[in-house]
Short mmCIF file of C-alpha atoms in Angstrom, two decimals:
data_model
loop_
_atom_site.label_atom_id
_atom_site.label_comp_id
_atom_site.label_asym_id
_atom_site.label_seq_id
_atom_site.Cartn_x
_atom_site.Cartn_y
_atom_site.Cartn_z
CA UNK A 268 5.50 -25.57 -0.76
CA UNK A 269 3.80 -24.22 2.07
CA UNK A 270 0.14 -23.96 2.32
CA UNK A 271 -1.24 -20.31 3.03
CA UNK A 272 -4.62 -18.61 2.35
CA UNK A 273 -3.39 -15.49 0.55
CA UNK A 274 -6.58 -13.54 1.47
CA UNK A 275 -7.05 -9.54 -0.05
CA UNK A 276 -3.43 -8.61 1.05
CA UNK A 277 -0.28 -6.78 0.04
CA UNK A 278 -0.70 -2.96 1.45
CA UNK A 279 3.15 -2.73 1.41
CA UNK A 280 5.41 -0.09 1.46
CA UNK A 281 5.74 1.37 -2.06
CA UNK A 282 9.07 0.07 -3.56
CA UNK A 283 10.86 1.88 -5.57
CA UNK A 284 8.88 4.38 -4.64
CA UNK A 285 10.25 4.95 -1.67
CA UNK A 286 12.29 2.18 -0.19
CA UNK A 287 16.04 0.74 -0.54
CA UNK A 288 16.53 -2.51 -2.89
CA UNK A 289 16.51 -4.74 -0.21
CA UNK A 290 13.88 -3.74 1.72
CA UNK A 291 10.74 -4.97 0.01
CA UNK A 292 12.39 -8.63 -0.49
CA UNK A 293 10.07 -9.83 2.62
CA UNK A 294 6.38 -9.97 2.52
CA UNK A 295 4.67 -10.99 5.25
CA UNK A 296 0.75 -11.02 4.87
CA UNK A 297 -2.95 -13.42 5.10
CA UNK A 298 -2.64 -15.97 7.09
CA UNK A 299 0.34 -16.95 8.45
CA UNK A 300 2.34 -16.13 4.70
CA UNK A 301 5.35 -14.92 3.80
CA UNK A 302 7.74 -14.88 0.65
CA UNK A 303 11.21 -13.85 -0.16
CA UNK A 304 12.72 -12.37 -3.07
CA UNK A 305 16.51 -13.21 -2.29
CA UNK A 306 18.32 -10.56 -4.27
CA UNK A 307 15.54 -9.29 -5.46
CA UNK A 308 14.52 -12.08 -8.24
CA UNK A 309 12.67 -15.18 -7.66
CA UNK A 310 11.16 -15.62 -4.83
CA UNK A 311 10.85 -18.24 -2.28
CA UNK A 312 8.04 -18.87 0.55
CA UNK A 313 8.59 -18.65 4.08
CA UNK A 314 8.08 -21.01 7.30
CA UNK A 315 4.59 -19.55 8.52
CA UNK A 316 4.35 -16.68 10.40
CA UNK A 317 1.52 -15.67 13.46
CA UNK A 318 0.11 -13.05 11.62
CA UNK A 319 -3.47 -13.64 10.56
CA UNK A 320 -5.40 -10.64 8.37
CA UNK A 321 -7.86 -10.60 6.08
CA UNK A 322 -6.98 -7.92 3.81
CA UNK A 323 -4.06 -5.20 4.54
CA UNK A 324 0.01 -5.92 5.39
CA UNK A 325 2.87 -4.00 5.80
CA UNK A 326 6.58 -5.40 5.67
CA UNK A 327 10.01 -3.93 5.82
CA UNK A 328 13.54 -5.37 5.37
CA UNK A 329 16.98 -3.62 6.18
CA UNK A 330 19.51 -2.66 2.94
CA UNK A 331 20.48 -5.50 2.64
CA UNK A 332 17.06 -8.02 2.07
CA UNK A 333 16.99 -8.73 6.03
CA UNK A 334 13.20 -8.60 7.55
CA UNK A 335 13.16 -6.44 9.99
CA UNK A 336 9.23 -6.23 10.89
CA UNK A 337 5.82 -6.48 9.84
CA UNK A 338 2.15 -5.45 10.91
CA UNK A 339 -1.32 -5.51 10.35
CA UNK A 340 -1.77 -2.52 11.28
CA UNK A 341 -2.70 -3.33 14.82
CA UNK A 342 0.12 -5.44 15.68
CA UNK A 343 3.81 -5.42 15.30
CA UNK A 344 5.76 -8.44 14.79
CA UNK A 345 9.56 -8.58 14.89
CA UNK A 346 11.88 -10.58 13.04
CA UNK A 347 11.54 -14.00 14.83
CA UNK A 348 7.61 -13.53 14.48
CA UNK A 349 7.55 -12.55 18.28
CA UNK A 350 5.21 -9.55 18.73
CA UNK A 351 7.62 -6.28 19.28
CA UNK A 352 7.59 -4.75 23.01
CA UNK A 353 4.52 -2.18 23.04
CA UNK A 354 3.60 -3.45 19.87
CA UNK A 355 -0.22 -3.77 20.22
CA UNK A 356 -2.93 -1.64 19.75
CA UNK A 357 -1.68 0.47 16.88
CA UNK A 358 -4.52 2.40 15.38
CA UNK A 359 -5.43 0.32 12.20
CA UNK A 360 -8.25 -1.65 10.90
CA UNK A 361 -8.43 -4.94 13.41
CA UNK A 362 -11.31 -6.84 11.38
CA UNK A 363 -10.16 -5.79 8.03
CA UNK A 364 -9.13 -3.12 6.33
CA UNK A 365 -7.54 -2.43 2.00
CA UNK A 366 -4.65 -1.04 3.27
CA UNK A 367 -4.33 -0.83 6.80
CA UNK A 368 -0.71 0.23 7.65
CA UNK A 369 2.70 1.73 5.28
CA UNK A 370 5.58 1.55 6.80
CA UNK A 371 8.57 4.54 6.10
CA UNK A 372 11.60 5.01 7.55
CA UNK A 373 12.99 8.57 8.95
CA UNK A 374 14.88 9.71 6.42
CA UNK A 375 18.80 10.65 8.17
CA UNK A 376 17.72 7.60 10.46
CA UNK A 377 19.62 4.40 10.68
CA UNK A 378 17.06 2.63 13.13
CA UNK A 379 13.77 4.82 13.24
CA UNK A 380 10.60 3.68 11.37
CA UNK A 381 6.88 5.32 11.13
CA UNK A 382 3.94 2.87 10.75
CA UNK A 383 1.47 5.23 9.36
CA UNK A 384 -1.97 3.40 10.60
CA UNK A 385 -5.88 4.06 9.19
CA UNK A 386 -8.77 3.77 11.25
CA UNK A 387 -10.30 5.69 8.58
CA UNK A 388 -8.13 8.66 10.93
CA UNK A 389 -4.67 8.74 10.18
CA UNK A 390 -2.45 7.93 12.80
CA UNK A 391 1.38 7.15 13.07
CA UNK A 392 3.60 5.13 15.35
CA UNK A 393 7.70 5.75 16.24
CA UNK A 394 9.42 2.27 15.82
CA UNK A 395 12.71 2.36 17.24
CA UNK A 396 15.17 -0.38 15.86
CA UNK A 397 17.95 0.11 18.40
CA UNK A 398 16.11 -1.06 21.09
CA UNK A 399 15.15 -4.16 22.53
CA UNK A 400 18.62 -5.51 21.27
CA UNK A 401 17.77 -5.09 17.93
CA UNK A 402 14.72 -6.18 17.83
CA UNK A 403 12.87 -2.98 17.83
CA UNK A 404 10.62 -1.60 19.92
CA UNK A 405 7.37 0.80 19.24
CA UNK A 406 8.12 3.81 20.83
CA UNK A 407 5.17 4.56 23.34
CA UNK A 408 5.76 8.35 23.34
CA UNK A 409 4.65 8.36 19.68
CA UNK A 410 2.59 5.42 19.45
CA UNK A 411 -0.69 6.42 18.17
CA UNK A 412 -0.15 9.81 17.24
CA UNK A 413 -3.12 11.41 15.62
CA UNK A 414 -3.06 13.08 12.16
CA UNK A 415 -6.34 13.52 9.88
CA UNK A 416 -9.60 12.73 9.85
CA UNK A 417 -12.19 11.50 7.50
CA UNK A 418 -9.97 9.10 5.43
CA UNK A 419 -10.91 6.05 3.71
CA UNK A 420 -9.45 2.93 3.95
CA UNK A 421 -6.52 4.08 1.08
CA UNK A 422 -3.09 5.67 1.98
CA UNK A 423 0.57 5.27 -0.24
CA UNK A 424 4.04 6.79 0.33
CA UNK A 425 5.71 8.68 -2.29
CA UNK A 426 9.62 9.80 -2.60
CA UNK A 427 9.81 13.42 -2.77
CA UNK A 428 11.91 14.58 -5.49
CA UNK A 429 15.01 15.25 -3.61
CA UNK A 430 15.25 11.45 -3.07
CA UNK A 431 15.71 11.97 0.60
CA UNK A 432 12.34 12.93 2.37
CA UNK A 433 8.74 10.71 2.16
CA UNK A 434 5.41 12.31 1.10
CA UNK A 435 2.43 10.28 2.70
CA UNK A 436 -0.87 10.46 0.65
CA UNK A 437 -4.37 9.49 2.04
CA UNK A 438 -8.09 10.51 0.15
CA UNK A 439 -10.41 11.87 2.21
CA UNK A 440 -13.74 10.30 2.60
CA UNK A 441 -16.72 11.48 0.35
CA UNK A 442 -14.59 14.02 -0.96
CA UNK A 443 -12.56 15.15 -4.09
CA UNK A 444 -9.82 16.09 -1.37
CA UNK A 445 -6.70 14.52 -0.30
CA UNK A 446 -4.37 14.94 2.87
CA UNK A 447 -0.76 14.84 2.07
CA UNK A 448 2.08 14.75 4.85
CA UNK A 449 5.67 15.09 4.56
CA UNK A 450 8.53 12.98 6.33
CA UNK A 451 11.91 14.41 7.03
CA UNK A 452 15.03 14.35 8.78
CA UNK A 453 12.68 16.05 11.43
CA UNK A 454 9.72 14.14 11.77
CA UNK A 455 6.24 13.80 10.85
CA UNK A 456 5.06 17.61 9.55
CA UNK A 457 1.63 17.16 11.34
CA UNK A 458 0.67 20.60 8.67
CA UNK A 459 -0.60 18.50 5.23
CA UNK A 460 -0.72 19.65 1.80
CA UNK A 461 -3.93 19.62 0.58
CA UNK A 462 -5.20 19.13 -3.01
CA UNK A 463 -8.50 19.28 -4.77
CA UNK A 464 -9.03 17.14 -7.55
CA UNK A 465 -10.87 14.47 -9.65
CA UNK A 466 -14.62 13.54 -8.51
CA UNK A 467 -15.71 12.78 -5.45
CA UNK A 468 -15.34 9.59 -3.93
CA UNK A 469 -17.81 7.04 -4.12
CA UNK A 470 -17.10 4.72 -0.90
CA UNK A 471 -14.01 3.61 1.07
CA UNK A 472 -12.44 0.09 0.03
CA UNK A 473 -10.17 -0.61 -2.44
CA UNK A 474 -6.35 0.61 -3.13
CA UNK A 475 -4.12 3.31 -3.81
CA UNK A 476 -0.62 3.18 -4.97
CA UNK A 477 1.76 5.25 -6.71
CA UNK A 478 4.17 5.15 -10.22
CA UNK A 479 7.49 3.63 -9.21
CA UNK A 480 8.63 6.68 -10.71
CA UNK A 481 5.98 9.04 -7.78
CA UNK A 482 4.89 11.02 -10.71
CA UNK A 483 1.77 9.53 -10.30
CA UNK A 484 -0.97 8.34 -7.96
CA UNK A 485 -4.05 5.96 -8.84
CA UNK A 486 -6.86 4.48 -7.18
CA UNK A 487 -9.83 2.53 -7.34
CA UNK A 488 -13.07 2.01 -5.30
CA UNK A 489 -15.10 -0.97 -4.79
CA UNK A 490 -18.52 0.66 -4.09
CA UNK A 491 -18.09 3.19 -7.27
CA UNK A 492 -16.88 0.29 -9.49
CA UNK A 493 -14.50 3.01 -11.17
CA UNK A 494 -10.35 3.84 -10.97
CA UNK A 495 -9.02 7.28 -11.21
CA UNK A 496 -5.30 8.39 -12.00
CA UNK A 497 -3.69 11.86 -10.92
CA UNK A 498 -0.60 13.30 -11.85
CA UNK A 499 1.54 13.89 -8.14
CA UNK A 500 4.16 16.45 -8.19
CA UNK A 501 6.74 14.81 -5.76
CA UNK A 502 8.20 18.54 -4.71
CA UNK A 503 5.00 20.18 -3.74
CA UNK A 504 2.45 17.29 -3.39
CA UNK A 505 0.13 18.60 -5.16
CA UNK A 506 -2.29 16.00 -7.17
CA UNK A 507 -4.09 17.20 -10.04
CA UNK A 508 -5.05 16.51 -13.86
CA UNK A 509 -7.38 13.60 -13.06
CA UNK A 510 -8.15 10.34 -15.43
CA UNK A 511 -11.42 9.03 -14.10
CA UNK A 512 -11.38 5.01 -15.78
CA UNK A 513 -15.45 4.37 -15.59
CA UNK A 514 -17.39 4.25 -13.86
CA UNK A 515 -18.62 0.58 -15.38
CA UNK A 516 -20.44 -2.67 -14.40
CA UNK A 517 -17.86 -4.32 -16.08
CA UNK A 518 -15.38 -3.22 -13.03
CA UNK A 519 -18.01 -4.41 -10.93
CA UNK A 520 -16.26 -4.41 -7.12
CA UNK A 521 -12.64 -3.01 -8.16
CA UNK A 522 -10.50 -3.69 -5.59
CA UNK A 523 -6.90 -3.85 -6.81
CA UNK A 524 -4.95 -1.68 -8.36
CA UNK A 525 -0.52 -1.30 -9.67
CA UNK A 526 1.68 0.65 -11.67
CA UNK A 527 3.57 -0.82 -14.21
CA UNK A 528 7.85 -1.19 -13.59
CA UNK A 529 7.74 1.45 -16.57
CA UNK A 530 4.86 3.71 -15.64
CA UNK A 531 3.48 3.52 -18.57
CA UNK A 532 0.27 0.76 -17.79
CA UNK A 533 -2.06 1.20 -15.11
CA UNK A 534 -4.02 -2.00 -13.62
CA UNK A 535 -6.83 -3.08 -11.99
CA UNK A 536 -8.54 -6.07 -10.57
CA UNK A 537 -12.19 -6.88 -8.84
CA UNK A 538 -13.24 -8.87 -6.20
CA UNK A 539 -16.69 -9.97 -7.86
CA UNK A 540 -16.63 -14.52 -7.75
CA UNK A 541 -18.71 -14.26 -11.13
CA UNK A 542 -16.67 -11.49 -12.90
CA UNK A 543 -13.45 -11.49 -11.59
CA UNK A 544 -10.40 -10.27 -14.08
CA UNK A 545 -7.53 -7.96 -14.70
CA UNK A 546 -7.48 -5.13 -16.64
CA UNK A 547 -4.69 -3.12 -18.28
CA UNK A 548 -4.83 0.74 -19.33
CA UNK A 549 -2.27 2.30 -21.33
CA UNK A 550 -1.18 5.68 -19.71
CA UNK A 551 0.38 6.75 -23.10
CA UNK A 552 -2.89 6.53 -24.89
CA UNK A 553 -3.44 10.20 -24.77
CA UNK A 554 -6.78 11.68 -22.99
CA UNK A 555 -8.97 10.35 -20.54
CA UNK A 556 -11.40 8.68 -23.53
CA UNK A 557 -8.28 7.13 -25.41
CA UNK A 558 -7.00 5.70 -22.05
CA UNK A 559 -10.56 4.51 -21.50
CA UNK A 560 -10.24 2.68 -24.71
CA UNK A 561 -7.29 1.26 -24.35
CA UNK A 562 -8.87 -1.23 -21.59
CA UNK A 563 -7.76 -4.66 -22.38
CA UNK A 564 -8.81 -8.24 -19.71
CA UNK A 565 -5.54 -9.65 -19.73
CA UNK A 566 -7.09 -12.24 -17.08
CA UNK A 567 -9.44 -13.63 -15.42
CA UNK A 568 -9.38 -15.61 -12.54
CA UNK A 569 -11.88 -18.66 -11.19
CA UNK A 570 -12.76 -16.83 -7.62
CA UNK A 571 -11.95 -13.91 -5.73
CA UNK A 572 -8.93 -11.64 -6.77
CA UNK A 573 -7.51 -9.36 -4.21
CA UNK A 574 -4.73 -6.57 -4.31
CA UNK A 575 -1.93 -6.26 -6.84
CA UNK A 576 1.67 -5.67 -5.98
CA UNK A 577 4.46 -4.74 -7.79
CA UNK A 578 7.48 -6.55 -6.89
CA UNK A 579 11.44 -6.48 -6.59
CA UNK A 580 11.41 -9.11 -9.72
CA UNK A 581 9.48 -6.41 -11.64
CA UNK A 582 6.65 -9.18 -11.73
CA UNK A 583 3.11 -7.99 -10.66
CA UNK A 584 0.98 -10.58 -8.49
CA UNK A 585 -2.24 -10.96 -7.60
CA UNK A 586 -3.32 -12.24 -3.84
CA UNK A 587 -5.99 -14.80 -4.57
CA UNK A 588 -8.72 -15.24 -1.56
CA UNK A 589 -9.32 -18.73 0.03
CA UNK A 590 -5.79 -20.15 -2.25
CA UNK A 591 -2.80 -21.68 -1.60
#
């Protein structure tokens, strides 16, 4: 086996969220990583990559499990790990950054992609898979285009309920407010929904993803060592009816977060070397106190644990920092 550093990683696009089967069987991510899930089960590692990042990824794969690209939300690789023409300088976290980059394609496309990008501004790139002879090329017309301000360093993508178009989510900073910005056959809708809900935020790192089923959207925060869960209506997207999980010294750093296969558990991880675990909520608990009490440590873990990811073998894993 291959020896990586899996380092605070996985920002990937959300998978049955809003992706294809195949095209979350390639993860490329910390330094120099990568694994496969052929067919979507087991998966297998990768010959090492040139990507090195501390913290957020972004991959995508065609239909049929073939890697197409991957950032770090500053630069684009291509499929033979050769950076993509104009495929530097995206707006995204260079040092570090939870989730610096999601990746959705144009829905009606067959070969256009958006790398939505944080800086804690959202910003989006055109990725155009026809050019370049099929190895893609960022589209310099696009590249960069600015969308809203005062973010964090959070953002998810979310089917809308007909199936066909994208809803992209990101919290805004200090704020019980979140941006929300819809993808379709034409384009990025620069317009966002915006929703009030849930308390304000207490800092900027940590994740946010969404229910494989988009019905809802949870996140956590390092600095307010607390998670909260909103219900997302995938037609309007609108957030709402907030579950606020803490806040607690015993999440001390939260930094991690996933969804269940079933939507029915909610989990959530910390970064802290002396109190690092996993913890599992049950969503079907009832009200915000039962759900509170329903807190189990299903693990703990000797050092640093990073991000959580759902994956195409309906496994959840955990990036560990400084491991192989």
């Amino acid at each position: 086996m291959h020896k990586y550093f899996l380092i605070f990683v996985f920002c990937f696009y959300s998978f049955s969220r809003c992706s294809a089967q195949g095209e979350t069987w390639n993860w490329r991510f910390g330094r120099g990583a990568g694994i496969n899930f052929p067919g979507g089960s087991t998966p297998i590692t990768l010959s090492p990559g040139p990507m090195t990042v501390l913290e957020g990824s972004s991959s995508i794969s065609d239909a049929s499990g073939n890697l197409l690209f991957y950032t770090d939300g500053y630069t684009v690789w291509n499929k033979n790990d050769v950076q993509m023409a104009n495929g530097t300088g995206l707006k995204g976290f260079v040092a570090s950054g939870t989730q610096t980059s999601v990746i959705v394609k144009k829905p009606g496309a067959n070969s256009i992609y958006y790398i939505f990008t944080l800086l804690f501004d959202l910003y989006y790139s055109e990725v155009d898979m026809s050019l370049d002879g099929g190895l893609g090329d960022v589209v310099v017309a696009t590249k960069n285009t600015y969308l809203g301000q005062n973010g964090t360093e959070k953002v998810t993508a979310v089917k809308h309920c007909n199936n066909i178009d994208v809803w992209v989510i990101m919290p805004m900073s200090a704020s019980n407010q979140f941006s929300v910005f819809l993808v379709t056959a034409a384009g990025v809708n620069p317009t966002p929904v915006f929703s009030t809900a849930g308390v304000t935020m207490v800092g900027a790192r940590g994740q946010m993803k969404a229910s494989p089923d988009g019905k809802k959207v949870g996140y956590v925060t390092l600095e307010g060592d607390y998670a909260e869960i909103l219900d997302f209506d995938n037609s309007s997207g609108i957030l709402s009816n907030p579950i606020l999980i803490g806040p607690s010294s015993v999440y001390d750093q939260v930094y991690g977060c996933e969804f269940s296969p079933d939507n029915t558990k909610f989990y959530m991880n910390n970064t802290d070397v002396t109190n690092s675990a996993i913890w599992q909520f049950n969503l079907c608990a009832g009200n915000e106190a039962s759900i509170n009490a329903s807190g189990l440590k299903i693990a703990t873990a000797a050092g640093n644990s990073g991000q959580l990811q759902l994956a195409p073998d309906k496994k959840i894993y955990s990036a560990r920092f400084g491991k192989a």
